[in-house]
Coordinates of C-alpha atoms and ligand atoms in Angstrom, one line a residue:
M23 CA -1.6 15.7 33.9
A24 CA -2.7 12.2 34.9
L25 CA -4.9 11.2 32.0
T26 CA -7.0 8.1 31.5
V27 CA -6.9 6.9 27.9
L28 CA -9.1 4.4 26.1
V29 CA -7.9 2.2 23.2
V30 CA -10.6 0.4 21.3
G31 CA -9.5 -2.8 19.6
S32 CA -7.6 -6.0 20.3
G33 CA -4.9 -6.4 17.7
A34 CA -1.1 -5.8 17.6
R35 CA -1.9 -2.3 16.2
E36 CA -3.8 -1.6 19.4
H37 CA -1.1 -3.1 21.6
A38 CA 1.4 -0.8 19.9
L39 CA -0.8 2.3 20.2
A40 CA -1.6 1.5 23.9
A41 CA 2.0 0.9 24.7
G42 CA 3.0 4.2 23.0
L43 CA 0.3 6.1 24.9
F44 CA 1.3 4.5 28.2
A45 CA 4.8 5.7 27.7
S46 CA 3.7 9.3 27.7
A47 CA 4.4 11.1 31.0
D48 CA 0.9 12.6 30.9
V49 CA -0.9 9.2 30.9
E50 CA -1.7 7.6 34.2
R51 CA -4.0 4.8 33.0
V52 CA -4.8 3.0 29.8
L53 CA -8.0 1.0 29.3
C54 CA -8.2 -1.4 26.4
A55 CA -11.6 -2.5 25.0
P56 CA -11.2 -5.4 24.8
G57 CA -7.3 -5.6 24.5
N58 CA -5.3 -8.8 24.5
G59 CA -2.7 -10.7 26.4
G60 CA 0.0 -8.1 25.6
T61 CA -2.0 -5.1 26.8
A62 CA -3.0 -7.0 29.9
G63 CA 0.6 -6.4 31.1
F64 CA 0.3 -2.7 31.6
A65 CA -3.3 -1.7 30.8
E66 CA -6.7 -2.7 32.1
N67 CA -8.6 -4.9 29.6
V68 CA -12.3 -4.3 29.7
A69 CA -14.5 -6.9 27.9
V70 CA -16.6 -4.6 25.7
D71 CA -17.6 -5.2 22.1
V72 CA -15.7 -2.8 19.8
E73 CA -18.9 -1.9 17.9
D74 CA -21.1 -1.3 21.0
A75 CA -21.1 2.5 21.0
G76 CA -23.4 2.7 24.0
A77 CA -21.3 0.4 26.2
L78 CA -18.1 2.3 25.2
V79 CA -19.6 5.7 26.0
L80 CA -20.8 4.3 29.4
L81 CA -17.3 2.9 30.1
A82 CA -15.7 6.3 29.2
E83 CA -18.2 8.1 31.5
E84 CA -17.8 5.7 34.4
R85 CA -14.0 5.7 34.2
G86 CA -13.5 9.4 33.4
V87 CA -11.8 8.7 30.0
D88 CA -10.0 11.9 28.8
F89 CA -8.9 10.7 25.4
A90 CA -9.9 7.7 23.2
V91 CA -8.3 6.1 20.2
V92 CA -10.5 3.9 18.0
G93 CA -8.3 1.3 16.2
P94 CA -10.3 -0.9 13.8
E95 CA -12.5 0.1 10.9
A96 CA -15.8 -1.6 12.0
P97 CA -16.4 0.6 15.0
L98 CA -15.4 3.7 13.0
V99 CA -17.9 2.8 10.2
A100 CA -20.5 2.1 12.9
G101 CA -20.0 5.6 14.3
V102 CA -18.2 4.9 17.6
A103 CA -16.0 8.0 17.3
D104 CA -19.1 10.2 16.8
A105 CA -20.7 8.7 19.9
L106 CA -17.6 9.2 22.0
R107 CA -17.2 12.8 20.8
A108 CA -20.9 13.5 21.4
A109 CA -20.3 12.4 25.0
G110 CA -17.5 14.9 25.3
V111 CA -14.5 12.6 24.9
A112 CA -11.7 13.8 22.7
T113 CA -11.4 11.0 20.2
F114 CA -8.8 10.0 17.5
G115 CA -10.7 8.4 14.6
P116 CA -13.0 9.8 11.9
G117 CA -16.7 9.9 12.2
R118 CA -19.2 7.7 10.4
E119 CA -19.5 10.0 7.4
A120 CA -15.7 10.1 6.7
A121 CA -15.4 6.4 7.5
R122 CA -17.4 5.7 4.3
L123 CA -14.1 6.1 2.5
E124 CA -13.4 2.6 3.8
G125 CA -16.9 1.4 4.5
S126 CA -18.1 1.7 1.0
K127 CA -15.8 1.0 -2.0
A128 CA -18.4 2.5 -4.3
F129 CA -18.4 5.7 -2.3
S130 CA -14.6 5.9 -2.2
K131 CA -14.3 5.2 -6.0
R132 CA -16.8 7.9 -6.8
F133 CA -15.0 10.3 -4.4
M134 CA -11.7 9.6 -6.2
Q135 CA -13.4 10.1 -9.6
R136 CA -15.0 13.4 -8.4
H137 CA -11.7 14.8 -7.2
G138 CA -9.4 13.6 -9.9
I139 CA -7.4 11.3 -7.7
P140 CA -5.4 8.7 -9.6
T141 CA -7.1 5.2 -9.3
A142 CA -7.9 2.2 -11.5
E143 CA -10.7 2.7 -14.0
A144 CA -13.9 1.2 -12.6
A145 CA -17.6 0.7 -13.0
I146 CA -20.1 0.2 -10.2
F147 CA -23.1 -2.2 -10.3
E148 CA -26.0 -3.0 -8.1
D149 CA -27.3 -5.6 -10.4
A150 CA -25.5 -8.9 -11.1
D151 CA -26.8 -9.3 -14.7
A152 CA -25.5 -5.8 -15.6
A153 CA -22.2 -6.5 -13.9
E154 CA -21.8 -9.7 -15.9
A155 CA -22.7 -8.0 -19.2
H156 CA -20.0 -5.4 -18.5
V157 CA -17.3 -8.1 -18.1
R158 CA -18.4 -9.9 -21.2
A159 CA -18.5 -6.7 -23.2
L160 CA -14.9 -5.8 -22.1
G161 CA -13.7 -9.4 -22.6
R162 CA -10.9 -9.2 -20.0
P163 CA -10.5 -10.1 -16.3
L164 CA -11.3 -7.4 -13.7
V165 CA -10.9 -7.0 -10.0
V166 CA -14.2 -7.6 -8.2
K167 CA -14.8 -5.7 -5.0
A168 CA -17.7 -6.1 -2.7
D169 CA -18.9 -2.6 -1.7
G170 CA -19.1 -3.0 2.0
L171 CA -16.8 -4.1 4.8
A172 CA -15.9 -7.8 4.5
A173 CA -13.1 -8.3 7.0
G174 CA -10.5 -7.7 4.3
K175 CA -11.9 -10.6 2.2
G176 CA -14.3 -8.9 -0.2
V177 CA -11.7 -8.3 -3.0
I178 CA -11.1 -10.9 -5.7
V179 CA -8.3 -10.3 -8.2
A180 CA -9.6 -12.5 -11.0
G181 CA -7.2 -14.0 -13.6
S182 CA -9.7 -14.6 -16.4
V183 CA -13.1 -13.6 -17.6
E184 CA -14.5 -16.9 -16.2
E185 CA -13.0 -16.2 -12.8
T186 CA -14.4 -12.6 -12.9
L187 CA -17.9 -13.9 -13.6
E188 CA -17.6 -16.5 -10.9
A189 CA -16.5 -13.8 -8.4
I190 CA -19.5 -11.7 -9.3
D191 CA -21.8 -14.7 -8.7
R192 CA -20.2 -15.4 -5.3
V193 CA -20.3 -11.8 -4.2
M194 CA -23.7 -10.6 -5.6
R195 CA -25.9 -13.8 -5.9
K196 CA -24.5 -16.1 -3.3
R197 CA -23.8 -13.2 -1.0
E198 CA -20.7 -14.8 0.4
F199 CA -19.9 -11.5 2.1
G200 CA -23.5 -10.8 3.1
E201 CA -25.0 -7.4 2.4
A202 CA -21.5 -6.1 1.6
G203 CA -22.1 -7.7 -1.8
A204 CA -25.3 -5.8 -2.7
C205 CA -23.1 -3.6 -4.8
V206 CA -19.8 -4.3 -6.6
V207 CA -17.0 -2.2 -8.0
L208 CA -15.4 -3.8 -11.1
E209 CA -12.0 -2.3 -11.8
E210 CA -8.9 -2.7 -13.9
R211 CA -6.1 -4.7 -12.4
L212 CA -3.0 -2.7 -11.6
V213 CA 0.4 -4.3 -11.7
G214 CA 3.2 -2.8 -9.6
Q215 CA 4.3 -2.6 -6.0
E216 CA 1.8 -1.9 -3.2
V217 CA 2.7 0.6 -0.5
S218 CA 0.9 1.9 2.6
Y219 CA 1.0 5.6 3.1
H220 CA -0.3 7.0 6.4
V221 CA -1.5 10.6 7.1
I222 CA -2.7 12.0 10.4
S223 CA -5.3 14.8 10.1
D224 CA -6.6 17.2 12.8
G225 CA -9.5 18.4 10.6
S226 CA -7.6 21.1 8.9
R227 CA -3.9 20.2 8.9
Q228 CA -2.2 16.9 7.9
L229 CA 1.0 15.3 8.8
A230 CA 2.5 12.5 6.6
L231 CA 4.1 9.5 8.3
A232 CA 6.8 7.4 6.7
A233 CA 5.9 5.0 4.0
A234 CA 5.6 1.3 4.8
Q235 CA 5.0 -1.9 2.8
D236 CA 2.8 -4.8 3.9
H237 CA 2.9 -8.4 2.7
K238 CA -0.7 -9.5 2.3
R239 CA -0.4 -13.0 0.8
V240 CA 0.1 -15.8 3.3
G241 CA 3.0 -17.5 1.4
E242 CA 6.6 -16.6 0.6
G243 CA 7.1 -14.9 -2.8
D244 CA 3.7 -13.2 -2.4
T245 CA 1.7 -16.4 -3.1
G246 CA -1.4 -18.0 -1.7
P247 CA -4.5 -16.3 -0.2
N248 CA -4.8 -12.8 1.1
T249 CA -4.4 -12.2 4.8
G250 CA -4.7 -9.2 7.1
G251 CA -0.9 -8.8 6.6
M252 CA 1.9 -11.2 7.3
G253 CA 4.6 -8.6 7.9
A254 CA 5.7 -5.1 7.0
Y255 CA 8.7 -2.8 7.0
S256 CA 9.6 0.8 6.6
P257 CA 10.8 2.6 4.5
P258 CA 10.2 0.8 1.2
P259 CA 12.7 1.8 -1.5
V260 CA 10.0 2.1 -4.2
V261 CA 8.8 5.3 -2.5
S262 CA 11.7 7.5 -3.7
A263 CA 11.6 11.2 -2.9
E264 CA 10.1 11.8 -6.3
V265 CA 7.4 9.1 -5.8
E266 CA 6.6 10.6 -2.4
R267 CA 6.2 14.0 -3.9
K268 CA 3.7 12.7 -6.3
I269 CA 1.8 10.9 -3.5
L270 CA 1.6 14.1 -1.6
E271 CA 0.6 16.3 -4.5
R272 CA -1.6 14.0 -6.5
V273 CA -3.2 11.9 -3.8
V274 CA -3.0 13.4 -0.3
A275 CA -3.6 17.0 -1.2
P276 CA -6.7 16.4 -3.4
T277 CA -8.1 13.8 -0.9
F278 CA -8.2 16.3 2.0
A279 CA -9.2 19.2 -0.3
G280 CA -12.1 16.9 -1.5
L281 CA -13.1 16.1 2.1
A282 CA -13.1 19.8 3.0
A283 CA -15.1 20.7 -0.1
E284 CA -17.7 18.1 0.8
G285 CA -17.9 19.4 4.4
I286 CA -16.5 16.2 5.9
E287 CA -14.3 16.7 8.9
Y288 CA -11.4 14.2 9.3
R289 CA -9.7 13.7 12.7
G290 CA -7.7 10.5 12.7
A291 CA -5.3 8.5 10.6
L292 CA -5.9 7.9 6.9
F293 CA -4.0 4.9 5.5
I294 CA -3.9 5.1 1.7
G295 CA -3.2 1.8 0.0
L296 CA -1.3 2.6 -3.2
M297 CA -0.1 0.7 -6.2
I298 CA 3.1 2.3 -7.6
V299 CA 3.1 1.5 -11.4
D300 CA 6.3 2.6 -13.1
G301 CA 6.8 5.4 -10.6
E302 CA 3.2 6.6 -10.7
P303 CA 1.0 6.2 -7.6
S304 CA -2.6 5.0 -8.0
V305 CA -5.0 4.6 -5.1
I306 CA -6.2 1.0 -4.5
E307 CA -8.2 1.8 -1.3
Y308 CA -8.6 4.2 1.5
N309 CA -8.5 2.9 5.1
V310 CA -9.8 5.2 7.8
R311 CA -7.4 4.0 10.5
F312 CA -3.9 2.8 11.0
G313 CA -2.8 -0.3 9.2
D314 CA -1.9 -3.5 11.0
P315 CA 1.1 -4.5 10.8
E316 CA 2.2 -1.2 9.3
T317 CA 1.5 0.7 12.6
E318 CA 3.9 -1.5 14.5
T319 CA 6.7 -0.6 12.1
L320 CA 5.9 3.1 12.2
L321 CA 5.5 3.4 15.9
V322 CA 8.8 1.8 16.8
R323 CA 10.5 4.3 14.5
Y324 CA 8.8 7.2 16.1
R325 CA 10.2 8.6 19.3
G326 CA 8.0 11.7 19.9
D327 CA 5.2 11.8 22.4
L328 CA 2.4 9.7 20.9
L329 CA -0.2 11.2 23.2
E330 CA 0.7 14.7 22.0
L331 CA 0.5 13.6 18.4
L332 CA -2.8 11.7 18.5
R333 CA -4.5 14.0 21.0
G334 CA -3.4 17.1 19.0
A335 CA -5.1 15.5 16.0
A336 CA -8.3 14.7 18.0
E337 CA -8.5 18.3 19.3
G338 CA -7.9 20.0 16.0
A339 CA -4.4 21.2 17.0
L340 CA -1.6 19.1 15.5
A341 CA 1.5 20.4 17.2
E342 CA 4.3 19.0 15.2
E343 CA 5.4 20.5 11.8
S344 CA 6.7 17.3 10.6
I345 CA 7.5 13.9 12.2
A346 CA 11.0 13.2 13.3
W347 CA 11.9 9.5 12.7
E348 CA 14.6 8.4 15.1
A349 CA 15.1 4.8 13.9
P350 CA 16.0 4.8 10.2
A351 CA 14.3 1.5 9.4
S352 CA 12.1 -1.2 11.0
M353 CA 10.5 -4.6 10.3
C354 CA 7.6 -6.5 11.7
V355 CA 7.2 -10.3 11.2
V356 CA 3.8 -11.7 12.0
L357 CA 3.6 -15.2 13.6
A358 CA 0.3 -16.8 12.7
A359 CA -1.5 -20.0 13.8
A360 CA -1.4 -23.0 11.4
G361 CA -4.2 -22.8 8.9
Y362 CA -4.6 -19.0 9.0
P363 CA -6.2 -17.3 7.0
G364 CA -8.5 -20.3 6.9
S365 CA -9.6 -22.0 10.1
Y366 CA -7.0 -22.5 12.8
P367 CA -6.7 -23.8 16.4
K368 CA -6.8 -21.5 19.4
G369 CA -5.5 -21.9 23.0
L370 CA -2.0 -22.9 22.0
E371 CA 0.6 -22.2 24.7
I372 CA 3.1 -19.6 23.5
R373 CA 6.7 -19.7 24.8
G374 CA 9.7 -17.4 24.4
V375 CA 8.2 -13.9 24.1
E376 CA 10.3 -12.6 27.0
A377 CA 13.5 -14.0 25.5
A378 CA 12.6 -12.5 22.1
E379 CA 12.2 -9.1 23.7
K380 CA 15.7 -9.3 25.1
E381 CA 17.1 -9.2 21.6
P382 CA 18.4 -5.6 20.9
G383 CA 15.9 -3.3 19.3
V384 CA 13.0 -5.8 19.4
R385 CA 9.4 -5.3 20.6
V386 CA 6.9 -8.1 20.5
F387 CA 3.3 -6.8 20.0
H388 CA 0.5 -9.2 20.7
A389 CA -2.4 -9.8 18.3
G390 CA -4.5 -12.9 19.1
T391 CA -3.3 -13.7 22.6
R392 CA -4.7 -14.0 26.0
L393 CA -3.3 -14.5 29.5
E394 CA -4.8 -17.5 31.2
G395 CA -3.7 -18.1 34.8
G396 CA -0.3 -16.7 34.0
V397 CA 0.1 -18.7 30.8
L398 CA 0.1 -16.9 27.4
R399 CA -2.1 -18.6 24.9
S400 CA -3.1 -18.0 21.3
A401 CA -6.6 -16.6 20.7
G402 CA -6.6 -15.6 17.0
G403 CA -5.1 -16.3 13.5
R404 CA -2.4 -13.6 13.7
V405 CA -0.8 -14.2 17.1
L406 CA 2.2 -12.0 17.5
A407 CA 3.9 -9.2 15.6
V408 CA 7.7 -9.4 16.2
T409 CA 9.1 -5.9 15.4
A410 CA 12.6 -4.6 15.3
I411 CA 14.3 -1.3 14.5
G412 CA 17.7 -1.0 12.6
D413 CA 20.0 1.3 10.8
D414 CA 18.6 -0.2 7.6
V415 CA 16.1 -2.8 6.6
D416 CA 18.7 -5.6 6.5
M417 CA 19.6 -4.9 10.1
A418 CA 16.0 -4.7 11.2
A419 CA 15.3 -8.0 9.4
E420 CA 18.3 -9.8 11.1
R421 CA 17.1 -8.6 14.5
A422 CA 13.4 -9.5 13.9
Y423 CA 14.2 -13.0 12.6
R424 CA 16.6 -13.7 15.5
A425 CA 13.8 -12.8 17.9
V426 CA 11.3 -14.9 15.9
E427 CA 13.6 -18.0 16.4
R428 CA 13.1 -17.6 20.2
I429 CA 9.3 -17.9 20.1
D430 CA 7.5 -21.1 19.7
F431 CA 3.9 -22.4 19.6
E432 CA 2.5 -25.5 17.9
G433 CA 2.3 -25.1 14.2
V434 CA 3.6 -21.5 14.1
Q435 CA 3.8 -20.1 10.6
F436 CA 5.5 -17.0 9.3
R437 CA 7.1 -15.7 6.1
R438 CA 10.9 -15.6 5.9
D439 CA 10.9 -13.1 3.1
I440 CA 9.3 -10.0 4.7
G441 CA 11.0 -6.9 3.1
H442 CA 12.3 -8.9 0.1
H443 CA 12.0 -5.8 -2.1
A444 CA 14.5 -4.0 0.3
R445 CA 16.8 -6.7 1.6
S446 CA 20.2 -7.4 0.1
R447 CA 20.6 -10.6 2.2
Ligands
LIG29 P1 -8.4 -4.0 -0.7 O1 -9.3 -4.8 0.3 O2 -9.1 -3.0 -1.5 O3 -7.1 -3.6 -0.1 O4 -7.9 -5.1 -1.7 C1 -7.2 -6.2 -1.3 C2 -6.0 -6.5 -2.2 O5 -6.4 -6.7 -3.5 C3 -5.1 -5.3 -2.3 O6 -4.2 -5.2 -1.2 C4 -4.4 -5.6 -3.6 O7 -3.4 -6.5 -3.4 C5 -5.5 -6.2 -4.4 N1 -6.1 -5.2 -5.3 C6 -7.1 -4.4 -5.0 N2 -7.4 -3.6 -6.1 C7 -6.5 -4.0 -7.1 C8 -6.3 -3.5 -8.4 N3 -7.1 -2.6 -9.0 N4 -5.3 -4.1 -9.1 C9 -4.5 -5.1 -8.5 N5 -4.7 -5.5 -7.3 C10 -5.7 -5.0 -6.5
LIG30 N1 -2.2 -4.3 6.7 C1 -3.4 -4.0 5.9 C2 -4.5 -3.4 6.7 O1 -4.4 -3.0 7.8 O2 -5.6 -3.3 6.1

């Protein structure tokens, strides 16, 4: 076979997916829409907006795309996977209906409540006065979540009743996240360790991937504002065999049974954000896609044929019985521009990526980068995802950080404590 594959998105997750697909013997050509400076090295970047379903269908038709993978949530929620499938393109990624699990926090909370899936207790409001009255009546701080997509910023973990009321005001009255704040979910704060659990579904069968752990706060010791993720590793020790069994039985099984009972087909990756509280998993959120940077840590551990895996899911015929992980552990350290997650400069010259990739077991995935006349420059807040495999998390960390030392751009910031729950040194 000499297949043409389309990857929609421009992050390090998409670089890792595109590289994995390109490595398959059956893939001749990879198109990335729009891709980045890393995918430009082996794929063809096409400047198309990720949410423009019409333009993506046209691209697929013109270029004879055999298989498409939709990376980010916004196009999935906008129905890009439905449009591609309607045009006859086998597509990895759930349709608009299933994507509501991420696109609406009220929908996903009600879904969990309907199907008895463990999650924080919550109430849902479309009226700010009623939401405020609820907080005052309870008299304790709550987590405030804007219902719609807000680029990962629509969740405020309030520390006091005052802060909770202020958050409701920002989300519902000031509409800081736009129409995403027309409705809020107010829920109890869970205290524990967060983990990312990925499942691939072909519509009727599911395959669980290895657990991973992201570090969402910008600062070391998990401090400062939330980001898209500053680094991840796999596997996290908090997911013992016993905890994983509970995740599969109490969360994964009822989630897919619930989808089936509601007549919602799911072909793609479901990334379940969980809080593990004293060994008990509780769902914080569903994401209808692969996580970033979790995907980078999972794909470097995986040595099977990525095309076979993802295309099998898209076509309703997952081939593997379970996933064989060749590398026992991995770590990904995100290099970000100064100022991220606030405003940051772009266009900074990046040096040392090639040298970093010469370190054993290291892959450097690009996020916000572009190639400009042969020079690699930054083009986003998260710039690079430096990823390494190892026999254990300590070894993966040593390799990843050695590679990080070789890369430089002005004001580069990164966390030195990725994997702190799993590292002994
Ligand atoms: P989300 O966008 O739903 O992933 O929320 C962003 C972050 O807020 C999560 O990664 C958690 O760190 C935090 N968060 C969300 N819900 C809760 C909760 N019920 N208790 C504690 N932290 C939460
Ligand atoms: N790393 C978190 C996310 O992809 O949402």
